[in-house]
DNA sequence: ATACTGTTATATAAGTAATATAACAAGTAT
DNA sequence: ATACTTGTTATATTACTTATATAACAGTAT
């Protein structure tokens, strides 16, 4: 697994986990339909509690990014990367607005921000397939 | 004041507050050097506790966005919009990476994302001066 | 003096995060 | 059939965060 947990981070463990799984999917480390480790498996691999993993998985499920089946386990959604939630644009708009506002407060200019976004996209989107 | 607090939001009150102040600065509602309301004043205007406002203000101070003076009150930093913290790019890079990863998982494409960022920037940056 | 600033100190209530155990229900493997 | 694996549910505990409430303090104005 590519996941690394930082016990000293401000970010909660389950949030680190779900964010890194999103990153893994975007980067292509995890393909649509692919299996994810069991809650117990991943928990023991990372040295954390199974409920913490379960919580991360359930957040991702609510976002439609993974599917959980009581006895078949956890898989990356087959529709991930193509199917978008109905109101995700609104959510994303709010999140970008926050980030751009903060950036402006720190003297980041539009061109710089856009170049950063472009670079990050190129670093991720290439690798999928 | 342009600030609106949502008591039912997932986001904490002090986080809503500091984010909306960042937005206000980016949008030009608040100019560099301008006074912000006193902790008691803003707290009573919003119907929340003065310590909650103080916490939001202190986060913004740690980010270098505002200045707090024990008896002169709170002002928007004069260097805001121009002076950037040393390692802010790194922080921003991480935040954008998270957001782009999530976007990709929801089927958002690069062009769409970039257009969203551009529109948001244009909606904010114009109004300052 | 009075009134205003942010700050500090204390206390309390409610919620969240993370852990630990144990048991359950449904499928798979041998 | 038995054993094992899956996520889920339940209970409990510890620690931390959020938000509130009062009160007092230390400057700085008028």
mmCIF file of C-alpha atoms (C1' of nucleotides) in Angstrom:
data_model
loop_
_atom_site.group_PDB
_atom_site.id
_atom_site.type_symbol
_atom_site.label_atom_id
_atom_site.label_comp_id
_atom_site.label_asym_id
_atom_site.label_seq_id
_atom_site.Cartn_x
_atom_site.Cartn_y
_atom_site.Cartn_z
ATOM 1 C CA UNK A 1 0.000 0.000 0.000
ATOM 2 C CA UNK A 2 1.113 3.532 -0.834
ATOM 3 C CA UNK A 3 -0.565 5.036 2.207
ATOM 4 C CA UNK A 4 1.458 6.764 4.894
ATOM 5 C CA UNK A 5 -0.158 7.948 8.097
ATOM 6 C CA UNK A 6 1.278 10.792 10.157
ATOM 7 C CA UNK A 7 0.266 10.435 13.785
ATOM 8 C CA UNK A 8 1.425 13.989 14.531
ATOM 9 C CA UNK A 9 -0.572 15.667 11.767
ATOM 10 C CA UNK A 10 -3.288 18.219 12.510
ATOM 11 C CA UNK A 11 -5.451 16.258 10.083
ATOM 12 C CA UNK A 12 -7.449 13.402 11.595
ATOM 13 C CA UNK A 13 -6.352 9.860 10.776
ATOM 14 C CA UNK A 14 -9.511 8.923 8.918
ATOM 15 C CA UNK A 15 -9.287 12.119 6.882
ATOM 16 C CA UNK A 16 -5.657 11.459 5.972
ATOM 17 C CA UNK A 17 -6.711 7.995 4.921
ATOM 18 C CA UNK A 18 -9.617 8.990 2.707
ATOM 19 C CA UNK A 19 -7.616 11.815 1.139
ATOM 20 C CA UNK A 20 -4.750 9.500 0.302
ATOM 21 C CA UNK A 21 -7.102 6.990 -1.228
ATOM 22 C CA UNK A 22 -8.561 9.759 -3.406
ATOM 23 C CA UNK A 23 -5.016 10.687 -4.359
ATOM 24 C CA UNK A 24 -4.249 7.052 -5.160
ATOM 25 C CA UNK A 25 -7.251 6.824 -7.450
ATOM 26 C CA UNK A 26 -6.435 10.135 -9.159
ATOM 27 C CA UNK A 27 -2.831 9.065 -9.594
ATOM 28 C CA UNK A 28 -3.804 5.666 -10.969
ATOM 29 C CA UNK A 29 -2.391 3.570 -8.157
ATOM 30 C CA UNK A 30 -5.924 2.311 -7.646
ATOM 31 C CA UNK A 31 -8.058 1.444 -10.670
ATOM 32 C CA UNK A 32 -11.845 1.504 -10.923
ATOM 33 C CA UNK A 33 -13.193 -1.857 -9.759
ATOM 34 C CA UNK A 34 -10.024 -2.738 -7.895
ATOM 35 C CA UNK A 35 -10.071 -4.255 -4.412
ATOM 36 C CA UNK A 36 -9.095 -2.257 -1.366
ATOM 37 C CA UNK A 37 -7.645 -3.968 1.712
ATOM 38 C CA UNK A 38 -10.064 -5.169 4.364
ATOM 39 C CA UNK A 39 -10.642 -2.854 7.315
ATOM 40 C CA UNK A 40 -8.724 -5.210 9.559
ATOM 41 C CA UNK A 41 -5.943 -5.731 7.046
ATOM 42 C CA UNK A 42 -5.321 -2.055 6.403
ATOM 43 C CA UNK A 43 -5.706 -1.194 10.075
ATOM 44 C CA UNK A 44 -3.034 -3.650 11.162
ATOM 45 C CA UNK A 45 -0.755 -2.683 8.281
ATOM 46 C CA UNK A 46 -0.948 0.967 9.354
ATOM 47 C CA UNK A 47 -0.961 0.188 13.054
ATOM 48 C CA UNK A 48 -4.289 1.861 13.698
ATOM 49 C CA UNK A 49 -7.748 0.772 14.772
ATOM 50 C CA UNK A 50 -10.122 -0.996 12.394
ATOM 51 C CA UNK A 51 -12.888 1.500 13.224
ATOM 52 C CA UNK A 52 -10.727 4.342 12.004
ATOM 53 C CA UNK A 53 -10.305 2.598 8.660
ATOM 54 C CA UNK A 54 -14.016 1.773 8.569
ATOM 55 C CA UNK A 55 -14.821 5.436 9.114
ATOM 56 C CA UNK A 56 -12.596 6.532 6.234
ATOM 57 C CA UNK A 57 -14.128 3.872 3.985
ATOM 58 C CA UNK A 58 -17.645 4.970 4.883
ATOM 59 C CA UNK A 59 -16.923 8.597 4.034
ATOM 60 C CA UNK A 60 -15.623 7.513 0.639
ATOM 61 C CA UNK A 61 -18.693 5.365 0.155
ATOM 62 C CA UNK A 62 -20.975 8.322 0.914
ATOM 63 C CA UNK A 63 -19.081 10.262 -1.740
ATOM 64 C CA UNK A 64 -19.699 7.428 -4.219
ATOM 65 C CA UNK A 65 -15.992 6.768 -4.626
ATOM 66 C CA UNK A 66 -15.939 3.208 -3.320
ATOM 67 C CA UNK A 67 -18.405 0.378 -2.829
ATOM 68 C CA UNK A 68 -18.636 -1.622 0.349
ATOM 69 C CA UNK A 69 -20.149 -5.084 0.506
ATOM 70 C CA UNK A 70 -20.692 -6.848 3.772
ATOM 71 C CA UNK A 71 -18.964 -10.054 2.725
ATOM 72 C CA UNK A 72 -17.285 -9.308 -0.591
ATOM 73 C CA UNK A 73 -15.216 -6.471 0.819
ATOM 74 C CA UNK A 74 -14.346 -3.021 -0.516
ATOM 75 C CA UNK A 75 -13.778 -1.988 -4.123
ATOM 76 C CA UNK A 76 -13.077 1.241 -5.954
ATOM 77 C CA UNK A 77 -16.276 2.284 -7.700
ATOM 78 C CA UNK A 78 -16.320 1.378 -11.390
ATOM 79 C CA UNK A 79 -17.917 4.732 -12.166
ATOM 80 C CA UNK A 80 -15.255 6.736 -10.362
ATOM 81 C CA UNK A 81 -13.438 9.170 -12.709
ATOM 82 C CA UNK A 82 -16.491 9.328 -14.989
ATOM 83 C CA UNK A 83 -19.654 9.633 -12.918
ATOM 84 C CA UNK A 84 -20.122 12.771 -10.895
ATOM 85 C CA UNK A 85 -22.462 13.369 -7.982
ATOM 86 C CA UNK A 86 -25.349 15.701 -8.764
ATOM 87 C CA UNK A 87 -24.225 18.624 -6.663
ATOM 88 C CA UNK A 88 -20.507 18.076 -6.591
ATOM 89 C CA UNK A 89 -19.820 21.191 -8.663
ATOM 90 C CA UNK A 90 -21.397 23.327 -5.951
ATOM 91 C CA UNK A 91 -19.270 21.707 -3.275
ATOM 92 C CA UNK A 92 -16.141 22.075 -5.376
ATOM 93 C CA UNK A 93 -16.954 25.699 -6.139
ATOM 94 C CA UNK A 94 -17.114 26.440 -2.429
ATOM 95 C CA UNK A 95 -13.844 24.673 -1.741
ATOM 96 C CA UNK A 96 -12.004 26.407 -4.558
ATOM 97 C CA UNK A 97 -13.381 29.774 -3.458
ATOM 98 C CA UNK A 98 -11.956 29.248 0.006
ATOM 99 C CA UNK A 99 -8.582 28.249 -1.359
ATOM 100 C CA UNK A 100 -8.375 31.079 -3.873
ATOM 101 C CA UNK A 101 -9.384 33.623 -1.220
ATOM 102 C CA UNK A 102 -6.661 32.352 1.065
ATOM 103 C CA UNK A 103 -4.166 32.364 -1.791
ATOM 104 C CA UNK A 104 -4.958 35.989 -2.623
ATOM 105 C CA UNK A 105 -4.461 36.928 1.029
ATOM 106 C CA UNK A 106 -1.000 35.393 0.786
ATOM 107 C CA UNK A 107 -0.106 37.293 -2.337
ATOM 108 C CA UNK A 108 -0.554 34.429 -4.778
ATOM 109 C CA UNK A 109 -1.486 35.688 -8.224
ATOM 110 C CA UNK A 110 -3.914 34.175 -10.652
ATOM 111 C CA UNK A 111 -1.270 32.992 -13.133
ATOM 112 C CA UNK A 112 0.762 31.362 -10.389
ATOM 113 C CA UNK A 113 -2.260 29.589 -8.971
ATOM 114 C CA UNK A 114 -3.419 28.391 -12.373
ATOM 115 C CA UNK A 115 0.025 27.083 -13.237
ATOM 116 C CA UNK A 116 0.101 25.196 -9.968
ATOM 117 C CA UNK A 117 -3.275 23.615 -10.695
ATOM 118 C CA UNK A 118 -2.206 22.711 -14.218
ATOM 119 C CA UNK A 119 1.027 21.103 -13.060
ATOM 120 C CA UNK A 120 -0.769 19.101 -10.394
ATOM 121 C CA UNK A 121 -3.381 17.932 -12.874
ATOM 122 C CA UNK A 122 -0.711 16.888 -15.357
ATOM 123 C CA UNK A 123 1.171 15.045 -12.635
ATOM 124 C CA UNK A 124 -1.938 13.062 -11.794
ATOM 125 C CA UNK A 125 -4.112 12.585 -14.833
ATOM 126 C CA UNK A 126 -1.400 11.197 -17.057
ATOM 127 C CA UNK A 127 -0.896 8.055 -15.024
ATOM 128 C CA UNK A 128 -4.378 6.585 -14.982
ATOM 129 C CA UNK A 129 -5.611 4.397 -17.839
ATOM 130 C CA UNK B 1 -20.410 43.234 8.378
ATOM 131 C CA UNK B 2 -20.715 40.856 5.484
ATOM 132 C CA UNK B 3 -20.180 37.783 7.651
ATOM 133 C CA UNK B 4 -22.871 35.153 7.975
ATOM 134 C CA UNK B 5 -22.496 32.286 10.430
ATOM 135 C CA UNK B 6 -24.263 28.957 9.949
ATOM 136 C CA UNK B 7 -24.767 27.236 13.288
ATOM 137 C CA UNK B 8 -25.708 23.979 11.546
ATOM 138 C CA UNK B 9 -22.629 23.797 9.349
ATOM 139 C CA UNK B 10 -20.131 20.945 9.621
ATOM 140 C CA UNK B 11 -17.451 23.626 9.659
ATOM 141 C CA UNK B 12 -16.539 25.006 13.067
ATOM 142 C CA UNK B 13 -17.640 28.552 13.873
ATOM 143 C CA UNK B 14 -14.136 29.978 14.172
ATOM 144 C CA UNK B 15 -13.194 28.351 10.864
ATOM 145 C CA UNK B 16 -16.246 29.813 9.121
ATOM 146 C CA UNK B 17 -15.262 33.161 10.541
ATOM 147 C CA UNK B 18 -11.631 33.139 9.464
ATOM 148 C CA UNK B 19 -12.549 31.819 6.025
ATOM 149 C CA UNK B 20 -15.109 34.541 5.498
ATOM 150 C CA UNK B 21 -12.644 37.200 6.556
ATOM 151 C CA UNK B 22 -10.160 35.822 4.020
ATOM 152 C CA UNK B 23 -12.914 35.949 1.446
ATOM 153 C CA UNK B 24 -13.739 39.524 2.444
ATOM 154 C CA UNK B 25 -10.127 40.577 1.982
ATOM 155 C CA UNK B 26 -9.823 38.782 -1.347
ATOM 156 C CA UNK B 27 -13.064 40.320 -2.523
ATOM 157 C CA UNK B 28 -12.033 43.799 -1.394
ATOM 158 C CA UNK B 29 -14.669 44.258 1.279
ATOM 159 C CA UNK B 30 -11.775 44.662 3.683
ATOM 160 C CA UNK B 31 -8.757 46.706 2.664
ATOM 161 C CA UNK B 32 -5.179 46.345 3.908
ATOM 162 C CA UNK B 33 -4.770 48.400 7.073
ATOM 163 C CA UNK B 34 -8.508 48.561 7.717
ATOM 164 C CA UNK B 35 -9.968 48.008 11.171
ATOM 165 C CA UNK B 36 -11.822 44.852 12.054
ATOM 166 C CA UNK B 37 -14.536 44.850 14.722
ATOM 167 C CA UNK B 38 -13.489 44.191 18.297
ATOM 168 C CA UNK B 39 -13.830 40.617 19.516
ATOM 169 C CA UNK B 40 -16.737 41.644 21.722
ATOM 170 C CA UNK B 41 -18.375 43.709 19.023
ATOM 171 C CA UNK B 42 -18.262 41.019 16.361
ATOM 172 C CA UNK B 43 -19.235 38.343 18.849
ATOM 173 C CA UNK B 44 -22.375 40.165 19.937
ATOM 174 C CA UNK B 45 -23.234 41.110 16.361
ATOM 175 C CA UNK B 46 -23.058 37.450 15.350
ATOM 176 C CA UNK B 47 -24.573 36.159 18.557
ATOM 177 C CA UNK B 48 -21.578 34.042 19.463
ATOM 178 C CA UNK B 49 -18.944 34.010 22.179
ATOM 179 C CA UNK B 50 -16.065 36.473 22.223
ATOM 180 C CA UNK B 51 -13.571 33.627 22.626
ATOM 181 C CA UNK B 52 -14.751 32.100 19.376
ATOM 182 C CA UNK B 53 -14.037 35.361 17.577
ATOM 183 C CA UNK B 54 -10.707 35.687 19.376
ATOM 184 C CA UNK B 55 -9.761 32.197 18.191
ATOM 185 C CA UNK B 56 -10.557 33.048 14.581
ATOM 186 C CA UNK B 57 -8.589 36.287 14.832
ATOM 187 C CA UNK B 58 -5.593 34.482 16.317
ATOM 188 C CA UNK B 59 -5.516 31.962 13.486
ATOM 189 C CA UNK B 60 -5.511 34.798 10.984
ATOM 190 C CA UNK B 61 -2.759 36.523 12.933
ATOM 191 C CA UNK B 62 -0.630 33.351 12.844
ATOM 192 C CA UNK B 63 -1.119 33.317 9.081
ATOM 193 C CA UNK B 64 0.072 36.914 8.941
ATOM 194 C CA UNK B 65 -3.228 38.136 7.524
ATOM 195 C CA UNK B 66 -4.189 40.460 10.358
ATOM 196 C CA UNK B 67 -2.437 42.293 13.168
ATOM 197 C CA UNK B 68 -3.693 42.294 16.719
ATOM 198 C CA UNK B 69 -2.753 44.941 19.239
ATOM 199 C CA UNK B 70 -3.731 44.646 22.839
ATOM 200 C CA UNK B 71 -5.221 48.088 23.060
ATOM 201 C CA UNK B 72 -5.381 49.439 19.512
ATOM 202 C CA UNK B 73 -7.537 46.545 18.281
ATOM 203 C CA UNK B 74 -7.428 44.429 15.139
ATOM 204 C CA UNK B 75 -6.448 45.509 11.638
ATOM 205 C CA UNK B 76 -6.022 43.837 8.290
ATOM 206 C CA UNK B 77 -2.292 43.492 7.660
ATOM 207 C CA UNK B 78 -0.925 46.177 5.340
ATOM 208 C CA UNK B 79 1.207 43.561 3.604
ATOM 209 C CA UNK B 80 -1.698 41.255 2.902
ATOM 210 C CA UNK B 81 -2.164 40.654 -0.849
ATOM 211 C CA UNK B 82 1.533 41.350 -1.483
ATOM 212 C CA UNK B 83 3.661 39.655 1.175
ATOM 213 C CA UNK B 84 3.646 35.892 1.227
ATOM 214 C CA UNK B 85 4.744 33.575 4.026
ATOM 215 C CA UNK B 86 7.941 31.677 3.289
ATOM 216 C CA UNK B 87 6.448 28.233 2.936
ATOM 217 C CA UNK B 88 2.953 29.094 1.860
ATOM 218 C CA UNK B 89 3.478 27.646 -1.609
ATOM 219 C CA UNK B 90 4.113 24.239 -0.068
ATOM 220 C CA UNK B 91 0.945 24.430 1.984
ATOM 221 C CA UNK B 92 -1.048 25.599 -1.013
ATOM 222 C CA UNK B 93 0.396 22.849 -3.179
ATOM 223 C CA UNK B 94 -0.804 20.255 -0.699
ATOM 224 C CA UNK B 95 -4.265 21.757 -0.500
ATOM 225 C CA UNK B 96 -4.658 21.997 -4.251
ATOM 226 C CA UNK B 97 -3.431 18.422 -4.652
ATOM 227 C CA UNK B 98 -6.131 17.204 -2.308
ATOM 228 C CA UNK B 99 -8.795 19.153 -4.117
ATOM 229 C CA UNK B 100 -7.690 18.119 -7.583
ATOM 230 C CA UNK B 101 -7.506 14.464 -6.521
ATOM 231 C CA UNK B 102 -11.027 14.644 -5.183
ATOM 232 C CA UNK B 103 -12.204 16.416 -8.302
ATOM 233 C CA UNK B 104 -10.735 13.720 -10.534
ATOM 234 C CA UNK B 105 -12.493 11.049 -8.462
ATOM 235 C CA UNK B 106 -15.748 12.878 -9.176
ATOM 236 C CA UNK B 107 -15.147 13.035 -12.894
ATOM 237 C CA UNK B 108 -14.119 16.674 -13.064
ATOM 238 C CA UNK B 109 -11.785 17.317 -15.967
ATOM 239 C CA UNK B 110 -8.804 19.599 -16.073
ATOM 240 C CA UNK B 111 -10.403 22.195 -18.351
ATOM 241 C CA UNK B 112 -13.504 22.365 -16.199
ATOM 242 C CA UNK B 113 -11.492 22.751 -13.037
ATOM 243 C CA UNK B 114 -9.265 25.410 -14.547
ATOM 244 C CA UNK B 115 -12.221 27.381 -15.843
ATOM 245 C CA UNK B 116 -13.769 27.261 -12.395
ATOM 246 C CA UNK B 117 -10.585 28.595 -10.809
ATOM 247 C CA UNK B 118 -10.304 31.327 -13.428
ATOM 248 C CA UNK B 119 -13.903 32.462 -12.952
ATOM 249 C CA UNK B 120 -13.523 32.530 -9.184
ATOM 250 C CA UNK B 121 -10.306 34.525 -9.447
ATOM 251 C CA UNK B 122 -11.912 37.016 -11.805
ATOM 252 C CA UNK B 123 -14.888 37.361 -9.499
ATOM 253 C CA UNK B 124 -12.594 38.233 -6.613
ATOM 254 C CA UNK B 125 -9.474 39.987 -7.840
ATOM 255 C CA UNK B 126 -11.282 42.632 -9.825
ATOM 256 C CA UNK B 127 -12.877 44.288 -6.850
ATOM 257 C CA UNK B 128 -9.864 45.112 -4.668
ATOM 258 C CA UNK B 129 -7.908 48.335 -5.200
ATOM 259 C "C1'" DA C 1 -12.459 57.920 36.378
ATOM 260 C "C1'" DT C 2 -14.675 55.573 32.592
ATOM 261 C "C1'" DA C 3 -14.782 52.946 28.733
ATOM 262 C "C1'" DC C 4 -12.696 50.512 25.499
ATOM 263 C "C1'" DT C 5 -9.051 47.137 23.665
ATOM 264 C "C1'" DG C 6 -7.140 41.951 23.601
ATOM 265 C "C1'" DT C 7 -5.699 38.460 27.006
ATOM 266 C "C1'" DT C 8 -5.693 35.184 30.672
ATOM 267 C "C1'" DA C 9 -7.803 32.090 33.832
ATOM 268 C "C1'" DT C 10 -11.385 28.741 35.187
ATOM 269 C "C1'" DA C 11 -15.186 26.038 34.562
ATOM 270 C "C1'" DT C 12 -18.603 23.457 32.114
ATOM 271 C "C1'" DA C 13 -21.169 20.933 28.544
ATOM 272 C "C1'" DA C 14 -21.273 18.684 24.239
ATOM 273 C "C1'" DG C 15 -19.186 16.612 20.533
ATOM 274 C "C1'" DT C 16 -15.405 14.214 18.023
ATOM 275 C "C1'" DA C 17 -11.441 11.110 17.414
ATOM 276 C "C1'" DA C 18 -9.290 7.028 18.382
ATOM 277 C "C1'" DT C 19 -8.839 3.061 20.851
ATOM 278 C "C1'" DA C 20 -10.249 -1.675 22.752
ATOM 279 C "C1'" DT C 21 -13.193 -5.882 23.021
ATOM 280 C "C1'" DA C 22 -16.719 -8.547 21.789
ATOM 281 C "C1'" DA C 23 -20.216 -10.338 19.206
ATOM 282 C "C1'" DC C 24 -23.094 -10.669 14.874
ATOM 283 C "C1'" DA C 25 -24.446 -11.865 10.003
ATOM 284 C "C1'" DA C 26 -23.332 -13.173 5.494
ATOM 285 C "C1'" DG C 27 -20.520 -14.988 2.346
ATOM 286 C "C1'" DT C 28 -16.165 -18.057 0.910
ATOM 287 C "C1'" DA C 29 -12.811 -21.822 1.418
ATOM 288 C "C1'" DT C 30 -11.372 -26.291 2.772
ATOM 289 C "C1'" DA D 1 -20.004 -28.931 8.138
ATOM 290 C "C1'" DT D 2 -16.289 -26.233 10.007
ATOM 291 C "C1'" DA D 3 -13.440 -22.521 9.888
ATOM 292 C "C1'" DC D 4 -12.300 -18.196 8.214
ATOM 293 C "C1'" DT D 5 -13.093 -13.836 6.246
ATOM 294 C "C1'" DT D 6 -15.946 -9.886 5.325
ATOM 295 C "C1'" DG D 7 -18.176 -5.298 7.175
ATOM 296 C "C1'" DT D 8 -21.239 -3.985 10.961
ATOM 297 C "C1'" DT D 9 -23.035 -3.128 15.495
ATOM 298 C "C1'" DA D 10 -22.659 -2.387 20.353
ATOM 299 C "C1'" DT D 11 -20.347 -0.730 24.536
ATOM 300 C "C1'" DA D 12 -16.911 1.532 26.968
ATOM 301 C "C1'" DT D 13 -13.052 4.517 27.769
ATOM 302 C "C1'" DT D 14 -9.660 8.195 27.116
ATOM 303 C "C1'" DA D 15 -8.278 12.411 25.291
ATOM 304 C "C1'" DC D 16 -9.006 16.385 22.775
ATOM 305 C "C1'" DT D 17 -11.748 20.118 20.559
ATOM 306 C "C1'" DT D 18 -15.512 23.298 20.263
ATOM 307 C "C1'" DA D 19 -18.270 26.643 22.239
ATOM 308 C "C1'" DT D 20 -20.056 28.763 26.014
ATOM 309 C "C1'" DA D 21 -20.019 31.657 30.454
ATOM 310 C "C1'" DT D 22 -17.915 34.715 34.027
ATOM 311 C "C1'" DA D 23 -14.508 37.211 35.829
ATOM 312 C "C1'" DA D 24 -10.501 39.622 36.182
ATOM 313 C "C1'" DC D 25 -6.237 41.850 34.175
ATOM 314 C "C1'" DA D 26 -3.344 45.287 31.588
ATOM 315 C "C1'" DG D 27 -2.834 48.558 28.575
ATOM 316 C "C1'" DT D 28 -4.726 52.955 26.038
ATOM 317 C "C1'" DA D 29 -7.482 56.141 24.936
ATOM 318 C "C1'" DT D 30 -11.395 60.244 26.180
#
